[in-house]
Steps between C-alpha positions, in 0.01 A plus 500: 500500500852433364780466756746724311450813293669807357492818707492847342556738793722794389434424134375787288686765696763573233451516127862391452432169674169425333648288222692280743198466728276397213759254374535344846125444528472355151794270567347386827178410322698312236668299777162412644439735792127466562428824690573875489442735794455874443309802636364835390759656734799355313625774272157663542349252258798459268591159645153378409551632148826302479317191622239556230772514235668188636186284497357626170448212259587236760307260716409717798687427822339539841484878553506671840451877537419741781297811570651801679348557847397854403305356206338223705157653551194322362504686168874570498590131518285420198646790302858404594445140396360608165804719439729207585311275260539753220872545564558125483255435218307250711138414560568344842762522777548168678572647844435862601644625830464801726864615504495598869244618748430871469222748564229329296259280695569131445129440459496725194809340349363150546160601358683626192702178477180294505347722232808461281491123545131485414573704186775259399774762524688316775505132589597541865607767748723545800719742691864598545708613797232389750619384843308252714270765646420634154428148376268436792314822421477398136371153588226648719391727216522250217525126542552474122850646530713203399713634213829592667686734731821627340763591759874539545630154590839337452778330697618828649145626579312211655265699724179376329573147622411581859132590469402612148596192302334255743174696473517502121568128487202437727279700262663348188612843375832490310778734610667662200856592595638812338871591501595137581868593459461806725579733209826310446622540859471126563746427221780668698461270802801265534292232673258482208783480245674223692182292523417561134846382397440181694165443333640578155282800423526878521412698814196644322375155406541371854319801649212464254480124548468555875212745453316265264551210740290675766144363496248744357763740363562618143749761383560762231869597465561795269783493247581728209764282333475172316775339708324568830161396363648165394694461825192557714300240308769246590386525862222258410761227458667552840422226751516602864601227742409515870868564570518802268175635642640471851818680394291781349303527824826536691629767263166682473303421819120501500328761718458434871222753544261726315663754271361804325429412138784640289444683173725625222 
């Protein structure tokens, strides 16, 4: 799984923004982003349609999508996946996730995931917004769950480090961090800007570099402009020294106890 991708949350919600959103994805692929994350929930399928337009005629990046919890029954999961494939013009989704835990029985969802994988419609499967208890339940039900758990994780929301991330590392399950800039809130923090100035990068690049430096963590920042897409990619060139990491820990302390898993 690539360490950095393009997020699409909130894409497809406005026809006026569709051109810019499509352009941002195409530009990201031109720059070499290897992964796109989307979901049937985003724009009620329109984000997936935009993804399909962006990747048409190109070498296919690693594609992640998600099934709504209310569609996650045995038959509903299969039907939802097939709709996502049609919207994106794909034969296979690389990683298919349960968007969050809902009313459908996990056993049914996982049975559907296995069926889809056997049929060649997905390459791997995982979950999203699962806390440690949810992950333990999932592991008891299906030891083949190794794809990913996509959760809210960034410098200002480090709760997963206390108990969830250690469990996932033990089981070799990647954590996919969504909203790694905390919806832009991190960029207003004076401490982050001061440290970024010292490193010679932007606050966004420093925040993303920190996320990607965490073992077993990948991330999918969403941007709808070319400038931000290019800026975020520059995070790959940021080198974190032990001194900078220590300063970030002082400015954004790790959790001292278990926290409820946050969601946006």
